[in-house]
Amino acid sequence: MNETIQVLINEVEIQERLLSLSEEIKKDYAERPFIMLCALTGGVIFLADLSRHMGDRATIDFVRVSSYGDKTETSGTISLDCHPKLDIKGKEVLIIEDIIDTGHTLFFLKKYLQEKGAAVVRTCALLDKPSRREVDIAADYVGFTIPDKFVVGYGLDYAQRYRTLPYVGVLSFK
Ligand code: IMP
Ligand code: MG
């Protein structure tokens, strides 16, 4: 099967949106410190670019959440394979996600962080596919709302491939 990728959001559009998103976030947090908690692996490119607009008020940490196998459909099971290193008790945490699809991952992560005693948990997702939602959950900050298409690039993968593309594209099989 031949895989083709059609550009949906180009590099310039992503970087411009990141700038406006970072202004919004900085305004909301004012001078308060917060932890940018990146959901690996998909969120890592987004975190790297977004965090460089944050000045010195943000710290960075990671979690690894697994919900997908090498398929384009969710496996339904979510596990936390890598826990945050920082103590998040009493802290303001901003989850950095690549995409919100069914919403199960975000629901799981928010609950986990609340149980760990985080003071406030917010979410920033580069992409949102609201038409796919199975859990009633929304991100506080969204880069782009997209239709129900399987996308790759800018951190997002298909079977671990295409994460390094600087744009977001729709993957199709010919
Ligand atoms: P959710 O739990 O269904 O919201 O899925 C969230 C996770 O599924 C994301 O963090 C991605 O890793 C993955 N995912 C969902 N949709 C896509 C897509 O279109 N392309 C690549 N990965 C996706
Ligand atoms: Mg992800």
PDB file of C-alpha atoms and ligand atoms in Angstrom:
ATOM      1  CA  MET A   1       0.000   0.000   0.000  1.00  0.00           C
ATOM      2  CA  ASN A   2       1.245   3.449  -0.937  1.00  0.00           C
ATOM      3  CA  GLU A   3       1.062   6.153   1.724  1.00  0.00           C
ATOM      4  CA  THR A   4       0.569   9.734   0.627  1.00  0.00           C
ATOM      5  CA  ILE A   5       0.563  12.894   2.717  1.00  0.00           C
ATOM      6  CA  GLN A   6      -1.341  16.034   1.829  1.00  0.00           C
ATOM      7  CA  VAL A   7      -0.353  19.193   3.710  1.00  0.00           C
ATOM      8  CA  LEU A   8      -3.144  20.417   5.992  1.00  0.00           C
ATOM      9  CA  ILE A   9      -1.327  23.037   8.091  1.00  0.00           C
ATOM     10  CA  ASN A  10       1.985  24.324   6.809  1.00  0.00           C
ATOM     11  CA  GLU A  11       5.093  25.255   8.764  1.00  0.00           C
ATOM     12  CA  VAL A  12       4.449  29.016   8.697  1.00  0.00           C
ATOM     13  CA  GLU A  13       0.838  28.604   9.833  1.00  0.00           C
ATOM     14  CA  ILE A  14       1.971  26.450  12.753  1.00  0.00           C
ATOM     15  CA  GLN A  15       4.666  28.866  13.885  1.00  0.00           C
ATOM     16  CA  GLU A  16       2.340  31.889  13.626  1.00  0.00           C
ATOM     17  CA  ARG A  17      -0.336  30.135  15.651  1.00  0.00           C
ATOM     18  CA  LEU A  18       2.217  29.132  18.272  1.00  0.00           C
ATOM     19  CA  LEU A  19       3.112  32.754  18.779  1.00  0.00           C
ATOM     20  CA  SER A  20      -0.490  33.853  19.407  1.00  0.00           C
ATOM     21  CA  LEU A  21      -1.118  30.790  21.582  1.00  0.00           C
ATOM     22  CA  SER A  22       1.927  31.561  23.713  1.00  0.00           C
ATOM     23  CA  GLU A  23       0.754  35.157  24.221  1.00  0.00           C
ATOM     24  CA  GLU A  24      -2.612  33.853  25.461  1.00  0.00           C
ATOM     25  CA  ILE A  25      -0.941  31.399  27.844  1.00  0.00           C
ATOM     26  CA  LYS A  26       1.527  33.955  29.206  1.00  0.00           C
ATOM     27  CA  LYS A  27      -1.279  36.414  29.843  1.00  0.00           C
ATOM     28  CA  ASP A  28      -3.345  33.841  31.730  1.00  0.00           C
ATOM     29  CA  TYR A  29      -0.489  32.672  33.952  1.00  0.00           C
ATOM     30  CA  ALA A  30       0.669  36.253  34.565  1.00  0.00           C
ATOM     31  CA  GLU A  31       3.830  35.957  36.680  1.00  0.00           C
ATOM     32  CA  ARG A  32       2.909  32.591  38.214  1.00  0.00           C
ATOM     33  CA  PRO A  33       5.242  29.644  37.634  1.00  0.00           C
ATOM     34  CA  PHE A  34       3.845  26.552  35.921  1.00  0.00           C
ATOM     35  CA  ILE A  35       4.964  23.159  34.692  1.00  0.00           C
ATOM     36  CA  MET A  36       4.630  22.347  30.998  1.00  0.00           C
ATOM     37  CA  LEU A  37       3.975  18.610  31.143  1.00  0.00           C
ATOM     38  CA  CYS A  38       4.538  17.089  27.737  1.00  0.00           C
ATOM     39  CA  ALA A  39       2.764  13.892  26.727  1.00  0.00           C
ATOM     40  CA  LEU A  40       5.390  11.881  24.887  1.00  0.00           C
ATOM     41  CA  THR A  41       6.113  11.201  22.177  1.00  0.00           C
ATOM     42  CA  GLY A  42       3.713  13.183  20.010  1.00  0.00           C
ATOM     43  CA  GLY A  43       3.839  16.408  22.034  1.00  0.00           C
ATOM     44  CA  VAL A  44       7.594  16.834  21.995  1.00  0.00           C
ATOM     45  CA  ILE A  45       7.986  19.029  18.896  1.00  0.00           C
ATOM     46  CA  PHE A  46       5.079  21.223  19.990  1.00  0.00           C
ATOM     47  CA  LEU A  47       6.597  21.546  23.482  1.00  0.00           C
ATOM     48  CA  ALA A  48      10.021  22.440  22.088  1.00  0.00           C
ATOM     49  CA  ASP A  49       8.673  25.264  19.925  1.00  0.00           C
ATOM     50  CA  LEU A  50       6.019  26.552  22.343  1.00  0.00           C
ATOM     51  CA  SER A  51       8.241  26.529  25.429  1.00  0.00           C
ATOM     52  CA  ARG A  52      10.754  28.840  23.763  1.00  0.00           C
ATOM     53  CA  HIS A  53       8.145  31.612  23.816  1.00  0.00           C
ATOM     54  CA  MET A  54       7.499  31.198  27.550  1.00  0.00           C
ATOM     55  CA  GLY A  55      10.401  33.082  29.081  1.00  0.00           C
ATOM     56  CA  ASP A  56      11.659  31.735  32.408  1.00  0.00           C
ATOM     57  CA  ARG A  57       8.421  31.108  34.279  1.00  0.00           C
ATOM     58  CA  ALA A  58       7.838  27.603  32.919  1.00  0.00           C
ATOM     59  CA  THR A  59       9.546  24.371  33.856  1.00  0.00           C
ATOM     60  CA  ILE A  60       9.374  21.241  31.708  1.00  0.00           C
ATOM     61  CA  ASP A  61       8.569  17.624  32.486  1.00  0.00           C
ATOM     62  CA  PHE A  62       7.327  14.555  30.649  1.00  0.00           C
ATOM     63  CA  VAL A  63       4.880  11.695  30.881  1.00  0.00           C
ATOM     64  CA  ARG A  64       4.517   8.829  28.461  1.00  0.00           C
ATOM     65  CA  VAL A  65       0.974   7.750  27.811  1.00  0.00           C
ATOM     66  CA  SER A  66       0.286   4.793  25.569  1.00  0.00           C
ATOM     67  CA  SER A  67      -3.053   4.445  23.880  1.00  0.00           C
ATOM     68  CA  TYR A  68      -2.203   3.521  20.326  1.00  0.00           C
ATOM     69  CA  GLY A  69      -0.601   0.516  18.726  1.00  0.00           C
ATOM     70  CA  ASP A  70       0.612   0.711  15.137  1.00  0.00           C
ATOM     71  CA  LYS A  71      -2.916   1.460  13.956  1.00  0.00           C
ATOM     72  CA  THR A  72      -4.995   4.532  13.244  1.00  0.00           C
ATOM     73  CA  GLU A  73      -7.636   3.565  15.803  1.00  0.00           C
ATOM     74  CA  THR A  74      -7.338   3.869  19.578  1.00  0.00           C
ATOM     75  CA  SER A  75      -6.626   0.619  21.425  1.00  0.00           C
ATOM     76  CA  GLY A  76      -8.970   1.712  24.212  1.00  0.00           C
ATOM     77  CA  THR A  77      -6.422   0.929  26.918  1.00  0.00           C
ATOM     78  CA  ILE A  78      -4.340   3.742  28.362  1.00  0.00           C
ATOM     79  CA  SER A  79      -1.239   3.210  30.439  1.00  0.00           C
ATOM     80  CA  LEU A  80       1.276   5.599  31.977  1.00  0.00           C
ATOM     81  CA  ASP A  81       4.705   4.249  31.071  1.00  0.00           C
ATOM     82  CA  CYS A  82       6.753   7.194  32.339  1.00  0.00           C
ATOM     83  CA  HIS A  83       5.810   9.325  35.341  1.00  0.00           C
ATOM     84  CA  PRO A  84       6.685  12.997  35.913  1.00  0.00           C
ATOM     85  CA  LYS A  85       9.977  13.585  37.704  1.00  0.00           C
ATOM     86  CA  LEU A  86       8.993  16.915  39.278  1.00  0.00           C
ATOM     87  CA  ASP A  87       6.817  17.040  42.376  1.00  0.00           C
ATOM     88  CA  ILE A  88       3.548  18.365  41.037  1.00  0.00           C
ATOM     89  CA  LYS A  89       1.736  18.644  44.365  1.00  0.00           C
ATOM     90  CA  GLY A  90       0.309  22.152  44.700  1.00  0.00           C
ATOM     91  CA  LYS A  91       1.659  23.211  41.285  1.00  0.00           C
ATOM     92  CA  GLU A  92      -0.044  24.639  38.221  1.00  0.00           C
ATOM     93  CA  VAL A  93       0.326  22.130  35.414  1.00  0.00           C
ATOM     94  CA  LEU A  94      -0.199  22.727  31.715  1.00  0.00           C
ATOM     95  CA  ILE A  95      -0.498  19.464  29.786  1.00  0.00           C
ATOM     96  CA  ILE A  96       1.064  19.718  26.330  1.00  0.00           C
ATOM     97  CA  GLU A  97      -0.607  17.277  23.920  1.00  0.00           C
ATOM     98  CA  ASP A  98      -0.252  16.781  20.193  1.00  0.00           C
ATOM     99  CA  ILE A  99      -3.914  16.038  19.512  1.00  0.00           C
ATOM    100  CA  ILE A 100      -7.199  15.364  21.285  1.00  0.00           C
ATOM    101  CA  ASP A 101      -9.151  12.686  19.501  1.00  0.00           C
ATOM    102  CA  THR A 102     -11.568  10.536  21.549  1.00  0.00           C
ATOM    103  CA  GLY A 103     -10.504  12.412  24.704  1.00  0.00           C
ATOM    104  CA  HIS A 104      -9.642   9.266  26.700  1.00  0.00           C
ATOM    105  CA  THR A 105      -5.949  10.139  27.043  1.00  0.00           C
ATOM    106  CA  LEU A 106      -6.630  13.643  28.296  1.00  0.00           C
ATOM    107  CA  PHE A 107      -9.306  12.428  30.699  1.00  0.00           C
ATOM    108  CA  PHE A 108      -6.864   9.857  32.095  1.00  0.00           C
ATOM    109  CA  LEU A 109      -4.021  12.375  32.435  1.00  0.00           C
ATOM    110  CA  LYS A 110      -6.119  15.071  34.104  1.00  0.00           C
ATOM    111  CA  LYS A 111      -7.429  12.570  36.643  1.00  0.00           C
ATOM    112  CA  TYR A 112      -3.917  11.280  37.328  1.00  0.00           C
ATOM    113  CA  LEU A 113      -2.577  14.808  37.938  1.00  0.00           C
ATOM    114  CA  GLN A 114      -5.491  15.771  40.141  1.00  0.00           C
ATOM    115  CA  GLU A 115      -4.937  12.632  42.216  1.00  0.00           C
ATOM    116  CA  LYS A 116      -1.252  13.595  42.508  1.00  0.00           C
ATOM    117  CA  GLY A 117      -2.360  16.879  44.074  1.00  0.00           C
ATOM    118  CA  ALA A 118      -1.736  19.396  41.291  1.00  0.00           C
ATOM    119  CA  ALA A 119      -3.292  22.754  42.214  1.00  0.00           C
ATOM    120  CA  VAL A 120      -4.619  23.540  38.725  1.00  0.00           C
ATOM    121  CA  VAL A 121      -4.503  21.383  35.604  1.00  0.00           C
ATOM    122  CA  ARG A 122      -4.956  22.967  32.199  1.00  0.00           C
ATOM    123  CA  THR A 123      -4.408  21.552  28.737  1.00  0.00           C
ATOM    124  CA  CYS A 124      -2.877  22.882  25.562  1.00  0.00           C
ATOM    125  CA  ALA A 125      -3.301  20.760  22.424  1.00  0.00           C
ATOM    126  CA  LEU A 126      -1.884  21.564  19.025  1.00  0.00           C
ATOM    127  CA  LEU A 127      -4.803  19.856  17.303  1.00  0.00           C
ATOM    128  CA  ASP A 128      -8.378  19.018  18.221  1.00  0.00           C
ATOM    129  CA  LYS A 129     -10.748  16.614  16.454  1.00  0.00           C
ATOM    130  CA  PRO A 130     -13.998  17.393  18.325  1.00  0.00           C
ATOM    131  CA  SER A 131     -16.138  15.217  16.042  1.00  0.00           C
ATOM    132  CA  ARG A 132     -14.364  12.106  17.381  1.00  0.00           C
ATOM    133  CA  ARG A 133     -14.957  12.806  21.065  1.00  0.00           C
ATOM    134  CA  GLU A 134     -16.136   9.916  23.273  1.00  0.00           C
ATOM    135  CA  VAL A 135     -15.496  11.653  26.611  1.00  0.00           C
ATOM    136  CA  ASP A 136     -16.879  15.083  27.474  1.00  0.00           C
ATOM    137  CA  ILE A 137     -13.604  16.960  27.772  1.00  0.00           C
ATOM    138  CA  ALA A 138     -12.094  20.073  26.147  1.00  0.00           C
ATOM    139  CA  ALA A 139      -8.649  21.656  26.112  1.00  0.00           C
ATOM    140  CA  ASP A 140      -8.113  25.153  27.508  1.00  0.00           C
ATOM    141  CA  TYR A 141      -5.874  26.065  24.568  1.00  0.00           C
ATOM    142  CA  VAL A 142      -6.154  24.620  21.066  1.00  0.00           C
ATOM    143  CA  GLY A 143      -3.881  25.404  18.128  1.00  0.00           C
ATOM    144  CA  PHE A 144      -6.135  24.177  15.325  1.00  0.00           C
ATOM    145  CA  THR A 145      -9.495  22.420  15.142  1.00  0.00           C
ATOM    146  CA  ILE A 146      -9.369  19.836  12.356  1.00  0.00           C
ATOM    147  CA  PRO A 147     -11.813  17.459  10.645  1.00  0.00           C
ATOM    148  CA  ASP A 148     -11.926  13.713  11.257  1.00  0.00           C
ATOM    149  CA  LYS A 149      -8.823  12.785   9.260  1.00  0.00           C
ATOM    150  CA  PHE A 150      -5.761  10.865  10.351  1.00  0.00           C
ATOM    151  CA  VAL A 151      -2.882  13.339  10.446  1.00  0.00           C
ATOM    152  CA  VAL A 152       0.886  13.003  10.767  1.00  0.00           C
ATOM    153  CA  GLY A 153       3.864  15.325  11.130  1.00  0.00           C
ATOM    154  CA  TYR A 154       5.028  17.894  13.675  1.00  0.00           C
ATOM    155  CA  GLY A 155       5.292  15.158  16.325  1.00  0.00           C
ATOM    156  CA  LEU A 156       2.376  13.012  15.189  1.00  0.00           C
ATOM    157  CA  ASP A 157       3.135   9.569  13.843  1.00  0.00           C
ATOM    158  CA  TYR A 158       1.804   6.627  11.971  1.00  0.00           C
ATOM    159  CA  ALA A 159       3.603   3.494  13.225  1.00  0.00           C
ATOM    160  CA  GLN A 160       6.343   5.826  14.599  1.00  0.00           C
ATOM    161  CA  ARG A 161       6.975   7.429  11.209  1.00  0.00           C
ATOM    162  CA  TYR A 162       6.547  11.023   9.986  1.00  0.00           C
ATOM    163  CA  ARG A 163       7.050  12.741  13.368  1.00  0.00           C
ATOM    164  CA  THR A 164       9.889  14.855  12.015  1.00  0.00           C
ATOM    165  CA  LEU A 165       7.909  16.555   9.247  1.00  0.00           C
ATOM    166  CA  PRO A 166       7.708  20.326   9.931  1.00  0.00           C
ATOM    167  CA  TYR A 167       4.045  20.476   8.859  1.00  0.00           C
ATOM    168  CA  VAL A 168       0.812  18.597   9.635  1.00  0.00           C
ATOM    169  CA  GLY A 169      -0.539  16.499   6.776  1.00  0.00           C
ATOM    170  CA  VAL A 170      -3.400  14.098   6.115  1.00  0.00           C
ATOM    171  CA  LEU A 171      -2.223  10.525   5.642  1.00  0.00           C
ATOM    172  CA  SER A 172      -3.991   8.385   3.115  1.00  0.00           C
ATOM    173  CA  PHE A 173      -3.436   4.926   1.719  1.00  0.00           C
ATOM    174  CA  LYS A 174      -3.623   4.356  -2.005  1.00  0.00           C
TER     175      LYS A 174
HETATM  176  P1  IMP B   1      -7.380  10.114  22.361  1.00  0.00           P
HETATM  177  O1  IMP B   1      -7.136   9.414  23.665  1.00  0.00           O
HETATM  178  O2  IMP B   1      -8.285   9.326  21.468  1.00  0.00           O
HETATM  179  O3  IMP B   1      -7.824  11.545  22.514  1.00  0.00           O
HETATM  180  O4  IMP B   1      -6.038  10.065  21.573  1.00  0.00           O
HETATM  181  C1  IMP B   1      -5.019  10.879  21.805  1.00  0.00           C
HETATM  182  C2  IMP B   1      -3.745  10.315  21.204  1.00  0.00           C
HETATM  183  O5  IMP B   1      -4.005   9.495  20.050  1.00  0.00           O
HETATM  184  C3  IMP B   1      -2.914  11.452  20.717  1.00  0.00           C
HETATM  185  O6  IMP B   1      -2.097  11.965  21.729  1.00  0.00           O
HETATM  186  C4  IMP B   1      -2.154  10.818  19.569  1.00  0.00           C
HETATM  187  O7  IMP B   1      -0.985  10.219  20.054  1.00  0.00           O
HETATM  188  C5  IMP B   1      -3.074   9.765  19.016  1.00  0.00           C
HETATM  189  N1  IMP B   1      -3.818  10.267  17.815  1.00  0.00           N
HETATM  190  C6  IMP B   1      -5.125  10.594  17.729  1.00  0.00           C
HETATM  191  N2  IMP B   1      -5.446  11.014  16.502  1.00  0.00           N
HETATM  192  C7  IMP B   1      -4.301  10.963  15.780  1.00  0.00           C
HETATM  193  C8  IMP B   1      -3.975  11.304  14.416  1.00  0.00           C
HETATM  194  O8  IMP B   1      -4.793  11.766  13.594  1.00  0.00           O
HETATM  195  N3  IMP B   1      -2.672  11.114  14.067  1.00  0.00           N
HETATM  196  C9  IMP B   1      -1.728  10.637  14.909  1.00  0.00           C
HETATM  197  N4  IMP B   1      -1.981  10.326  16.184  1.00  0.00           N
HETATM  198  C10 IMP B   1      -3.263  10.481  16.619  1.00  0.00           C
HETATM  199 MG    MG B   2      -0.107  11.732  22.016  1.00  0.00          MG
END
